[in-house]
PDB file of C-alpha atoms and ligand atoms in Angstrom:
ATOM      1  CA  MET V   1     125.009  45.782  51.177  1.00 59.00           C
ATOM      2  CA  VAL V   2     121.877  45.152  53.195  1.00 84.00           C
ATOM      3  CA  ALA V   3     122.801  43.763  56.612  1.00 84.00           C
ATOM      4  CA  ASP V   4     119.740  41.454  56.783  1.00 92.00           C
ATOM      5  CA  LEU V   5     120.598  39.929  53.412  1.00 94.00           C
ATOM      6  CA  ILE V   6     124.133  39.101  54.561  1.00 96.00           C
ATOM      7  CA  GLU V   7     122.909  37.657  57.862  1.00 97.00           C
ATOM      8  CA  GLU V   8     120.332  35.508  56.057  1.00 97.00           C
ATOM      9  CA  ALA V   9     122.962  34.302  53.553  1.00 97.00           C
ATOM     10  CA  VAL V  10     125.318  33.346  56.412  1.00 98.00           C
ATOM     11  CA  VAL V  11     122.618  31.243  58.094  1.00 98.00           C
ATOM     12  CA  GLN V  12     121.927  29.483  54.774  1.00 98.00           C
ATOM     13  CA  LEU V  13     125.638  28.997  54.112  1.00 98.00           C
ATOM     14  CA  LEU V  14     126.132  27.322  57.458  1.00 98.00           C
ATOM     15  CA  ARG V  15     123.042  25.159  56.947  1.00 98.00           C
ATOM     16  CA  ASP V  16     124.306  24.049  53.503  1.00 97.00           C
ATOM     17  CA  ALA V  17     127.829  23.456  54.789  1.00 98.00           C
ATOM     18  CA  VAL V  18     127.003  21.347  57.837  1.00 98.00           C
ATOM     19  CA  THR V  19     124.147  19.252  56.422  1.00 98.00           C
ATOM     20  CA  ALA V  20     125.498  18.320  52.960  1.00 97.00           C
ATOM     21  CA  LEU V  21     129.045  17.815  51.773  1.00 98.00           C
ATOM     22  CA  PRO V  22     130.183  19.363  48.470  1.00 98.00           C
ATOM     23  CA  PRO V  23     129.675  16.954  45.511  1.00 97.00           C
ATOM     24  CA  ASP V  24     133.423  16.665  44.813  1.00 98.00           C
ATOM     25  CA  VAL V  25     133.984  15.340  48.357  1.00 98.00           C
ATOM     26  CA  VAL V  26     131.109  12.834  48.150  1.00 98.00           C
ATOM     27  CA  ASP V  27     132.383  11.645  44.735  1.00 98.00           C
ATOM     28  CA  ALA V  28     135.884  11.188  46.118  1.00 98.00           C
ATOM     29  CA  LEU V  29     134.526   9.138  49.056  1.00 98.00           C
ATOM     30  CA  ARG V  30     132.487   6.972  46.653  1.00 98.00           C
ATOM     31  CA  ARG V  31     135.493   6.381  44.406  1.00 98.00           C
ATOM     32  CA  ALA V  32     137.554   5.484  47.472  1.00 98.00           C
ATOM     33  CA  GLU V  33     134.943   2.939  48.576  1.00 98.00           C
ATOM     34  CA  ALA V  34     134.923   1.378  45.098  1.00 98.00           C
ATOM     35  CA  ARG V  35     138.690   0.875  44.957  1.00 97.00           C
ATOM     36  CA  GLU V  36     139.413  -0.069  48.596  1.00 97.00           C
ATOM     37  CA  THR V  37     140.964  -3.509  48.960  1.00 96.00           C
ATOM     38  CA  SER V  38     140.432  -3.688  52.729  1.00 96.00           C
ATOM     39  CA  GLU V  39     137.045  -4.923  53.881  1.00 97.00           C
ATOM     40  CA  VAL V  40     137.232  -2.920  57.123  1.00 97.00           C
ATOM     41  CA  ALA V  41     138.107   0.254  55.199  1.00 98.00           C
ATOM     42  CA  ARG V  42     135.251  -0.341  52.760  1.00 98.00           C
ATOM     43  CA  SER V  43     132.807  -0.723  55.619  1.00 98.00           C
ATOM     44  CA  GLN V  44     134.086   2.496  57.252  1.00 98.00           C
ATOM     45  CA  LEU V  45     133.607   4.388  53.991  1.00 98.00           C
ATOM     46  CA  ARG V  46     130.128   2.871  53.586  1.00 98.00           C
ATOM     47  CA  ILE V  47     129.201   4.066  57.103  1.00 98.00           C
ATOM     48  CA  ILE V  48     130.509   7.554  56.281  1.00 98.00           C
ATOM     49  CA  LEU V  49     128.501   7.634  53.018  1.00 98.00           C
ATOM     50  CA  ASP V  50     125.347   6.339  54.751  1.00 98.00           C
ATOM     51  CA  ASN V  51     125.822   9.017  57.396  1.00 98.00           C
ATOM     52  CA  ILE V  52     126.093  11.708  54.706  1.00 98.00           C
ATOM     53  CA  ASP V  53     122.894  10.396  53.037  1.00 97.00           C
ATOM     54  CA  ALA V  54     121.001  10.371  56.342  1.00 97.00           C
ATOM     55  CA  ALA V  55     122.126  13.913  57.238  1.00 97.00           C
ATOM     56  CA  GLY V  56     120.929  15.157  53.829  1.00 95.00           C
ATOM     57  CA  ARG V  57     117.544  13.405  54.133  1.00 96.00           C
ATOM     58  CA  LEU V  58     116.923  14.622  57.678  1.00 96.00           C
ATOM     59  CA  ALA V  59     118.556  18.052  57.160  1.00 95.00           C
ATOM     60  CA  VAL V  60     120.701  17.599  60.279  1.00 97.00           C
ATOM     61  CA  PRO V  61     124.468  18.121  60.724  1.00 98.00           C
ATOM     62  CA  ILE V  62     126.732  15.448  59.241  1.00 98.00           C
ATOM     63  CA  CYS V  63     128.860  15.417  62.395  1.00 98.00           C
ATOM     64  CA  GLN V  64     128.122  16.402  65.993  1.00 97.00           C
ATOM     65  CA  ASP V  65     131.216  18.615  65.898  1.00 98.00           C
ATOM     66  CA  THR V  66     129.969  21.462  63.708  1.00 98.00           C
ATOM     67  CA  GLY V  67     133.322  23.146  64.165  1.00 98.00           C
ATOM     68  CA  VAL V  68     134.422  26.711  64.638  1.00 98.00           C
ATOM     69  CA  HIS V  69     133.844  28.960  61.666  1.00 98.00           C
ATOM     70  CA  VAL V  70     136.360  30.535  59.352  1.00 98.00           C
ATOM     71  CA  PHE V  71     134.974  33.003  56.814  1.00 98.00           C
ATOM     72  CA  TYR V  72     136.675  34.325  53.682  1.00 98.00           C
ATOM     73  CA  VAL V  73     135.149  37.553  52.415  1.00 97.00           C
ATOM     74  CA  THR V  74     135.925  39.292  49.128  1.00 97.00           C
ATOM     75  CA  GLY V  75     134.288  42.422  47.721  1.00 95.00           C
ATOM     76  CA  PRO V  76     133.326  45.814  49.070  1.00 91.00           C
ATOM     77  CA  VAL V  77     133.885  45.379  52.784  1.00 88.00           C
ATOM     78  CA  ASP V  78     132.638  47.734  55.471  1.00 86.00           C
ATOM     79  CA  ALA V  79     132.150  47.461  59.227  1.00 87.00           C
ATOM     80  CA  SER V  80     128.576  46.189  58.883  1.00 91.00           C
ATOM     81  CA  VAL V  81     129.750  43.001  57.102  1.00 95.00           C
ATOM     82  CA  GLU V  82     131.477  41.678  60.205  1.00 96.00           C
ATOM     83  CA  GLU V  83     128.468  42.486  62.350  1.00 97.00           C
ATOM     84  CA  SER V  84     126.134  40.641  59.947  1.00 97.00           C
ATOM     85  CA  ILE V  85     128.398  37.575  59.808  1.00 98.00           C
ATOM     86  CA  ARG V  86     128.562  37.432  63.600  1.00 98.00           C
ATOM     87  CA  SER V  87     124.786  37.737  63.978  1.00 98.00           C
ATOM     88  CA  GLY V  88     124.318  35.116  61.226  1.00 98.00           C
ATOM     89  CA  VAL V  89     126.566  32.668  63.124  1.00 98.00           C
ATOM     90  CA  ALA V  90     124.675  33.259  66.393  1.00 98.00           C
ATOM     91  CA  ARG V  91     121.337  32.703  64.622  1.00 98.00           C
ATOM     92  CA  ALA V  92     122.601  29.584  62.831  1.00 98.00           C
ATOM     93  CA  THR V  93     123.856  28.193  66.151  1.00 98.00           C
ATOM     94  CA  GLU V  94     120.349  28.410  67.549  1.00 98.00           C
ATOM     95  CA  GLU V  95     118.302  27.564  64.449  1.00 98.00           C
ATOM     96  CA  ILE V  96     120.170  24.700  62.740  1.00 97.00           C
ATOM     97  CA  PRO V  97     121.381  24.088  65.522  1.00 97.00           C
ATOM     98  CA  LEU V  98     125.195  24.127  65.654  1.00 98.00           C
ATOM     99  CA  ARG V  99     127.122  22.848  68.650  1.00 98.00           C
ATOM    100  CA  PRO V 100     128.289  25.866  70.673  1.00 98.00           C
ATOM    101  CA  ASN V 101     131.998  25.100  70.398  1.00 98.00           C
ATOM    102  CA  ALA V 102     133.535  28.530  71.053  1.00 98.00           C
ATOM    103  CA  VAL V 103     134.965  28.823  74.581  1.00 98.00           C
ATOM    104  CA  HIS V 104     137.465  31.105  76.340  1.00 98.00           C
ATOM    105  CA  PRO V 105     140.878  29.417  75.961  1.00 98.00           C
ATOM    106  CA  LEU V 106     141.665  29.488  79.689  1.00 98.00           C
ATOM    107  CA  THR V 107     138.444  29.802  81.682  1.00 98.00           C
ATOM    108  CA  ARG V 108     136.532  27.620  79.137  1.00 98.00           C
ATOM    109  CA  GLU V 109     133.547  29.959  79.590  1.00 98.00           C
ATOM    110  CA  ASN V 110     131.087  29.343  76.727  1.00 98.00           C
ATOM    111  CA  PRO V 111     128.851  32.165  75.450  1.00 98.00           C
ATOM    112  CA  GLY V 112     126.710  29.498  73.737  1.00 98.00           C
ATOM    113  CA  THR V 113     126.561  31.322  70.400  1.00 98.00           C
ATOM    114  CA  ASN V 114     129.843  30.472  68.623  1.00 98.00           C
ATOM    115  CA  VAL V 115     130.436  34.235  68.636  1.00 98.00           C
ATOM    116  CA  ALA V 116     133.146  35.672  70.894  1.00 98.00           C
ATOM    117  CA  VAL V 117     136.502  37.434  70.757  1.00 98.00           C
ATOM    118  CA  GLY V 118     138.257  36.151  67.605  1.00 98.00           C
ATOM    119  CA  LEU V 119     135.445  33.826  66.507  1.00 98.00           C
ATOM    120  CA  PRO V 120     134.114  33.509  63.929  1.00 98.00           C
ATOM    121  CA  HIS V 121     137.489  34.123  62.310  1.00 98.00           C
ATOM    122  CA  ILE V 122     136.985  36.392  59.300  1.00 98.00           C
ATOM    123  CA  ILE V 123     139.615  36.954  56.606  1.00 97.00           C
ATOM    124  CA  TYR V 124     138.989  39.874  54.260  1.00 96.00           C
ATOM    125  CA  TYR V 125     140.141  40.393  50.708  1.00 96.00           C
ATOM    126  CA  PRO V 126     138.690  43.806  49.783  1.00 94.00           C
ATOM    127  CA  THR V 127     138.026  44.335  46.057  1.00 95.00           C
ATOM    128  CA  ASP V 128     136.138  46.936  44.049  1.00 93.00           C
ATOM    129  CA  GLU V 129     133.668  44.362  42.620  1.00 93.00           C
ATOM    130  CA  ASP V 130     130.052  45.266  43.236  1.00 92.00           C
ATOM    131  CA  PHE V 131     129.231  41.844  44.758  1.00 95.00           C
ATOM    132  CA  LEU V 132     130.230  40.438  48.116  1.00 96.00           C
ATOM    133  CA  GLU V 133     131.433  36.844  48.238  1.00 97.00           C
ATOM    134  CA  ILE V 134     131.399  34.952  51.530  1.00 98.00           C
ATOM    135  CA  THR V 135     132.825  31.454  51.986  1.00 98.00           C
ATOM    136  CA  VAL V 136     132.570  29.494  55.191  1.00 98.00           C
ATOM    137  CA  LEU V 137     134.907  26.698  56.235  1.00 98.00           C
ATOM    138  CA  PRO V 138     133.717  25.003  59.447  1.00 98.00           C
ATOM    139  CA  LYS V 139     136.696  23.298  61.149  1.00 98.00           C
ATOM    140  CA  GLY V 140     136.196  20.422  63.574  1.00 97.00           C
ATOM    141  CA  ALA V 141     138.739  20.075  66.377  1.00 98.00           C
ATOM    142  CA  GLY V 142     139.825  16.535  65.499  1.00 97.00           C
ATOM    143  CA  SER V 143     141.463  17.678  62.291  1.00 97.00           C
ATOM    144  CA  GLU V 144     142.271  21.259  63.323  1.00 98.00           C
ATOM    145  CA  ASN V 145     144.228  19.991  66.352  1.00 98.00           C
ATOM    146  CA  MET V 146     146.662  18.197  64.030  1.00 98.00           C
ATOM    147  CA  THR V 147     147.862  21.469  62.419  1.00 98.00           C
ATOM    148  CA  ALA V 148     151.649  21.673  62.212  1.00 98.00           C
ATOM    149  CA  LEU V 149     154.220  24.271  61.222  1.00 98.00           C
ATOM    150  CA  ALA V 150     157.900  23.781  60.430  1.00 98.00           C
ATOM    151  CA  MET V 151     160.423  26.501  59.733  1.00 98.00           C
ATOM    152  CA  LEU V 152     162.686  24.428  57.511  1.00 98.00           C
ATOM    153  CA  ALA V 153     166.112  25.477  56.330  1.00 98.00           C
ATOM    154  CA  PRO V 154     166.171  26.472  52.645  1.00 98.00           C
ATOM    155  CA  ALA V 155     168.653  23.608  52.091  1.00 98.00           C
ATOM    156  CA  ASP V 156     165.945  21.135  53.175  1.00 98.00           C
ATOM    157  CA  GLY V 157     164.263  21.928  49.853  1.00 98.00           C
ATOM    158  CA  ILE V 158     161.410  19.999  48.343  1.00 98.00           C
ATOM    159  CA  ASP V 159     162.486  16.723  49.988  1.00 98.00           C
ATOM    160  CA  GLY V 160     162.246  18.405  53.393  1.00 98.00           C
ATOM    161  CA  VAL V 161     158.748  19.639  52.533  1.00 98.00           C
ATOM    162  CA  LYS V 162     157.641  16.131  51.494  1.00 98.00           C
ATOM    163  CA  ARG V 163     159.132  14.598  54.642  1.00 98.00           C
ATOM    164  CA  PHE V 164     157.345  17.110  56.869  1.00 98.00           C
ATOM    165  CA  VAL V 165     153.953  16.534  55.198  1.00 98.00           C
ATOM    166  CA  LEU V 166     154.354  12.749  55.464  1.00 98.00           C
ATOM    167  CA  ASP V 167     155.519  12.921  59.100  1.00 98.00           C
ATOM    168  CA  THR V 168     152.596  15.174  60.048  1.00 98.00           C
ATOM    169  CA  VAL V 169     149.972  12.876  58.526  1.00 98.00           C
ATOM    170  CA  VAL V 170     151.577   9.729  59.974  1.00 98.00           C
ATOM    171  CA  LYS V 171     151.866  11.304  63.424  1.00 98.00           C
ATOM    172  CA  ALA V 172     148.180  12.349  63.256  1.00 98.00           C
ATOM    173  CA  GLY V 173     147.123   8.740  62.523  1.00 98.00           C
ATOM    174  CA  GLY V 174     143.369   8.241  62.994  1.00 98.00           C
ATOM    175  CA  ARG V 175     142.822  11.372  65.119  1.00 98.00           C
ATOM    176  CA  PRO V 176     141.816  13.778  62.313  1.00 98.00           C
ATOM    177  CA  CYS V 177     139.071  11.338  61.131  1.00 98.00           C
ATOM    178  CA  PRO V 178     140.631  10.203  57.846  1.00 98.00           C
ATOM    179  CA  PRO V 179     140.360  10.100  54.924  1.00 98.00           C
ATOM    180  CA  THR V 180     141.534  13.692  55.129  1.00 98.00           C
ATOM    181  CA  ILE V 181     142.243  16.451  52.679  1.00 98.00           C
ATOM    182  CA  VAL V 182     145.738  17.748  53.332  1.00 98.00           C
ATOM    183  CA  GLY V 183     146.193  21.509  53.043  1.00 98.00           C
ATOM    184  CA  VAL V 184     149.815  22.577  52.652  1.00 98.00           C
ATOM    185  CA  GLY V 185     151.136  26.137  52.785  1.00 98.00           C
ATOM    186  CA  ILE V 186     154.691  26.574  51.547  1.00 98.00           C
ATOM    187  CA  GLY V 187     156.582  29.868  51.905  1.00 98.00           C
ATOM    188  CA  GLY V 188     155.491  33.269  53.165  1.00 98.00           C
ATOM    189  CA  THR V 189     156.014  33.988  56.853  1.00 98.00           C
ATOM    190  CA  SER V 190     155.111  31.502  59.595  1.00 98.00           C
ATOM    191  CA  ASP V 191     151.587  32.922  60.003  1.00 98.00           C
ATOM    192  CA  LEU V 192     151.022  33.167  56.255  1.00 98.00           C
ATOM    193  CA  ALA V 193     152.088  29.521  55.754  1.00 98.00           C
ATOM    194  CA  VAL V 194     149.514  28.365  58.341  1.00 98.00           C
ATOM    195  CA  SER V 195     146.833  30.556  56.790  1.00 98.00           C
ATOM    196  CA  MET V 196     147.606  29.317  53.254  1.00 98.00           C
ATOM    197  CA  ALA V 197     147.470  25.680  54.388  1.00 98.00           C
ATOM    198  CA  LYS V 198     143.900  26.187  55.589  1.00 98.00           C
ATOM    199  CA  GLU V 199     142.753  28.306  52.672  1.00 98.00           C
ATOM    200  CA  ALA V 200     144.128  25.692  50.235  1.00 98.00           C
ATOM    201  CA  LEU V 201     141.308  23.419  51.481  1.00 98.00           C
ATOM    202  CA  LEU V 202     138.774  25.605  49.656  1.00 98.00           C
ATOM    203  CA  ARG V 203     139.867  24.270  46.255  1.00 98.00           C
ATOM    204  CA  PRO V 204     137.514  21.436  45.212  1.00 98.00           C
ATOM    205  CA  LEU V 205     139.014  17.973  44.808  1.00 98.00           C
ATOM    206  CA  ASP V 206     138.112  17.898  41.108  1.00 97.00           C
ATOM    207  CA  LEU V 207     139.956  21.133  40.360  1.00 97.00           C
ATOM    208  CA  PRO V 208     143.669  20.591  39.697  1.00 97.00           C
ATOM    209  CA  ASN V 209     146.284  23.071  40.861  1.00 98.00           C
ATOM    210  CA  ALA V 210     146.771  25.757  38.181  1.00 97.00           C
ATOM    211  CA  ASP V 211     150.552  25.305  38.544  1.00 98.00           C
ATOM    212  CA  PRO V 212     151.535  22.022  36.802  1.00 98.00           C
ATOM    213  CA  GLY V 213     154.558  21.526  39.087  1.00 98.00           C
ATOM    214  CA  LEU V 214     152.431  21.876  42.209  1.00 98.00           C
ATOM    215  CA  ALA V 215     149.703  19.695  40.655  1.00 98.00           C
ATOM    216  CA  ALA V 216     152.306  16.935  40.192  1.00 98.00           C
ATOM    217  CA  LEU V 217     153.567  17.387  43.761  1.00 98.00           C
ATOM    218  CA  GLU V 218     150.010  17.134  45.099  1.00 98.00           C
ATOM    219  CA  GLU V 219     149.520  13.852  43.214  1.00 98.00           C
ATOM    220  CA  GLN V 220     152.843  12.467  44.371  1.00 98.00           C
ATOM    221  CA  LEU V 221     152.154  13.336  48.016  1.00 98.00           C
ATOM    222  CA  ALA V 222     148.614  11.914  47.887  1.00 98.00           C
ATOM    223  CA  GLU V 223     149.957   8.641  46.453  1.00 98.00           C
ATOM    224  CA  ALA V 224     152.652   8.398  49.129  1.00 98.00           C
ATOM    225  CA  LEU V 225     150.190   9.232  51.932  1.00 98.00           C
ATOM    226  CA  ASN V 226     147.795   6.535  50.737  1.00 98.00           C
ATOM    227  CA  LEU V 227     150.622   3.990  51.046  1.00 98.00           C
ATOM    228  CA  THR V 228     150.917   4.667  54.800  1.00 98.00           C
ATOM    229  CA  GLY V 229     148.043   2.244  55.470  1.00 98.00           C
ATOM    230  CA  ILE V 230     146.414   4.514  58.091  1.00 98.00           C
ATOM    231  CA  GLY V 231     143.121   4.178  56.230  1.00 98.00           C
ATOM    232  CA  PRO V 232     139.595   5.432  56.909  1.00 98.00           C
ATOM    233  CA  MET V 233     139.177   6.414  60.595  1.00 98.00           C
ATOM    234  CA  GLY V 234     142.686   5.045  61.206  1.00 98.00           C
ATOM    235  CA  LEU V 235     141.528   1.416  60.967  1.00 98.00           C
ATOM    236  CA  GLY V 236     143.794   0.526  58.052  1.00 98.00           C
ATOM    237  CA  GLY V 237     143.268   0.595  54.317  1.00 98.00           C
ATOM    238  CA  ASP V 238     144.253   2.215  51.045  1.00 98.00           C
ATOM    239  CA  THR V 239     142.503   5.571  51.622  1.00 98.00           C
ATOM    240  CA  THR V 240     144.250   7.819  54.110  1.00 98.00           C
ATOM    241  CA  VAL V 241     143.743  11.017  52.112  1.00 98.00           C
ATOM    242  CA  LEU V 242     141.271  12.171  49.475  1.00 98.00           C
ATOM    243  CA  GLY V 243     143.690  14.731  48.126  1.00 98.00           C
ATOM    244  CA  VAL V 244     146.464  17.225  48.811  1.00 98.00           C
ATOM    245  CA  ARG V 245     145.998  20.970  48.214  1.00 98.00           C
ATOM    246  CA  ILE V 246     149.106  23.191  48.066  1.00 98.00           C
ATOM    247  CA  SER V 247     149.403  26.982  48.142  1.00 98.00           C
ATOM    248  CA  THR V 248     152.678  28.875  47.936  1.00 98.00           C
ATOM    249  CA  ALA V 249     154.029  32.369  48.522  1.00 98.00           C
ATOM    250  CA  TYR V 250     157.493  33.853  48.223  1.00 98.00           C
ATOM    251  CA  CYS V 251     159.497  33.793  51.450  1.00 98.00           C
ATOM    252  CA  HIS V 252     162.671  35.194  53.022  1.00 98.00           C
ATOM    253  CA  THR V 253     165.805  33.884  51.334  1.00 98.00           C
ATOM    254  CA  ALA V 254     166.904  32.372  54.684  1.00 98.00           C
ATOM    255  CA  SER V 255     163.536  30.665  55.384  1.00 98.00           C
ATOM    256  CA  LEU V 256     161.403  27.785  54.162  1.00 98.00           C
ATOM    257  CA  PRO V 257     158.163  27.771  56.181  1.00 98.00           C
ATOM    258  CA  VAL V 258     155.814  24.797  55.665  1.00 98.00           C
ATOM    259  CA  ALA V 259     152.440  24.343  57.309  1.00 99.00           C
ATOM    260  CA  VAL V 260     149.942  21.492  57.182  1.00 98.00           C
ATOM    261  CA  ASN V 261     146.244  21.846  57.966  1.00 98.00           C
ATOM    262  CA  LEU V 262     144.190  18.663  57.829  1.00 98.00           C
ATOM    263  CA  GLN V 263     140.527  18.529  56.911  1.00 98.00           C
ATOM    264  CA  CYS V 264     138.571  15.474  58.056  1.00 98.00           C
ATOM    265  CA  TRP V 265     136.267  13.502  55.715  1.00 98.00           C
ATOM    266  CA  ALA V 266     133.499  15.929  56.822  1.00 98.00           C
ATOM    267  CA  ALA V 267     135.051  18.499  54.495  1.00 98.00           C
ATOM    268  CA  ARG V 268     132.412  21.190  54.765  1.00 98.00           C
ATOM    269  CA  ARG V 269     132.455  24.419  52.814  1.00 98.00           C
ATOM    270  CA  ALA V 270     129.941  26.732  51.154  1.00 98.00           C
ATOM    271  CA  THR V 271     130.005  30.051  49.320  1.00 98.00           C
ATOM    272  CA  ALA V 272     127.449  32.800  48.698  1.00 97.00           C
ATOM    273  CA  ARG V 273     127.731  35.661  46.245  1.00 97.00           C
ATOM    274  CA  ILE V 274     125.524  38.585  47.204  1.00 96.00           C
ATOM    275  CA  TYR V 275     124.681  41.220  44.576  1.00 95.00           C
ATOM    276  CA  PRO V 276     123.602  44.813  45.294  1.00 92.00           C
ATOM    277  CA  ASP V 277     120.173  44.177  43.707  1.00 93.00           C
ATOM    278  CA  GLY V 278     119.457  41.546  46.388  1.00 94.00           C
ATOM    279  CA  ARG V 279     120.216  38.412  44.328  1.00 96.00           C
ATOM    280  CA  VAL V 280     122.187  35.720  46.168  1.00 96.00           C
ATOM    281  CA  ARG V 281     123.907  32.797  44.404  1.00 97.00           C
ATOM    282  CA  PHE V 282     125.008  29.822  46.458  1.00 97.00           C
ATOM    283  CA  GLY V 283     127.821  27.405  45.625  1.00 97.00           C
ATOM    284  CA  ARG V 284     130.219  25.095  47.423  1.00 96.00           C
ATOM    285  CA  SER V 285     133.505  26.983  47.014  1.00 94.00           C
ATOM    286  CA  PRO V 286     134.855  30.341  45.834  1.00 93.00           C
ATOM    287  CA  PHE V 287     135.440  28.533  42.518  1.00 91.00           C
ATOM    288  CA  ASP V 288     131.717  27.939  41.801  1.00 79.00           C
ATOM    289  CA  PRO V 289     129.382  30.388  43.553  1.00 61.00           C
TER     290      PRO V 289
HETATM  291  S1  LIG S   1     137.380  15.676  62.934  1.00 65.11           S
HETATM  292 FE1  LIG S   1     135.657  16.027  61.531  1.00 65.11          FE
HETATM  293  S2  LIG S   1     134.549  14.055  61.359  1.00 65.11           S
HETATM  294 FE2  LIG S   1     135.928  13.965  63.153  1.00 65.11          FE
HETATM  295  S3  LIG S   1     134.600  14.538  64.880  1.00 65.11           S
HETATM  296 FE3  LIG S   1     135.662  16.424  64.172  1.00 65.11          FE
HETATM  297  S4  LIG S   1     134.300  17.344  62.651  1.00 65.11           S
HETATM  298 FE4  LIG S   1     133.582  15.256  62.981  1.00 65.11          FE
END
């Protein structure tokens, strides 16, 4: 793959992601506004939708917190891919611009580029396809800071999982800028559960879970979470979440890991598929590049 092509695609991906929300998210916000019974909640959703419109018209970021950047890469991966993604992030930080959020965890030193040790975070799924697919998920701190992991006992079962998801969202209150999308990772090891919870956020809101049992659980959890009354921006109302996304993996017979990763209403994501002949197709998730 040509390094310049990948770098260019990464800049475009970040521009698309931070200046315009995916259509499924905008539709879900509009539907929420239409069915809200609380006047305050309706006005919050209207402000959010006006903000999204203005960002699109002016081609500026939807939120001042343009996040830190998680990339999912599938296809023929070599060392140059990482280099191109990192240079694309540095260029995007200057050109769009993005807020330079990446700092050293202890000294708080800021390189000013969003590129440093560990960031952007890149997760690879090598395949023998001839195209490279890159998805970016910018994560703002307000929602990322509410991430939670529980190592439940197997006997806690599905009721324990539901309780943990509900407790996490209630404890987060207005801090993750609701209405949120709730990513849930169930099973695996502790690190895999956390990773699955975040990656589950890539599935568009209009695409049901392929597993009917999990699809039903997502619906049930979303309904329960919307009864908490937290509401848009935590000011009360019927819309605390826009949806719940669950991913699962097998786990140790003595374990039941569960992780929750919240995504704020600024649920940004974008995908590019880069072909060897230089064509690039852009979409808003790995499900529609
Ligand atoms: S949580 Fe999301 S909407 Fe809230 S400030 Fe951060 S990026 Fe913006």
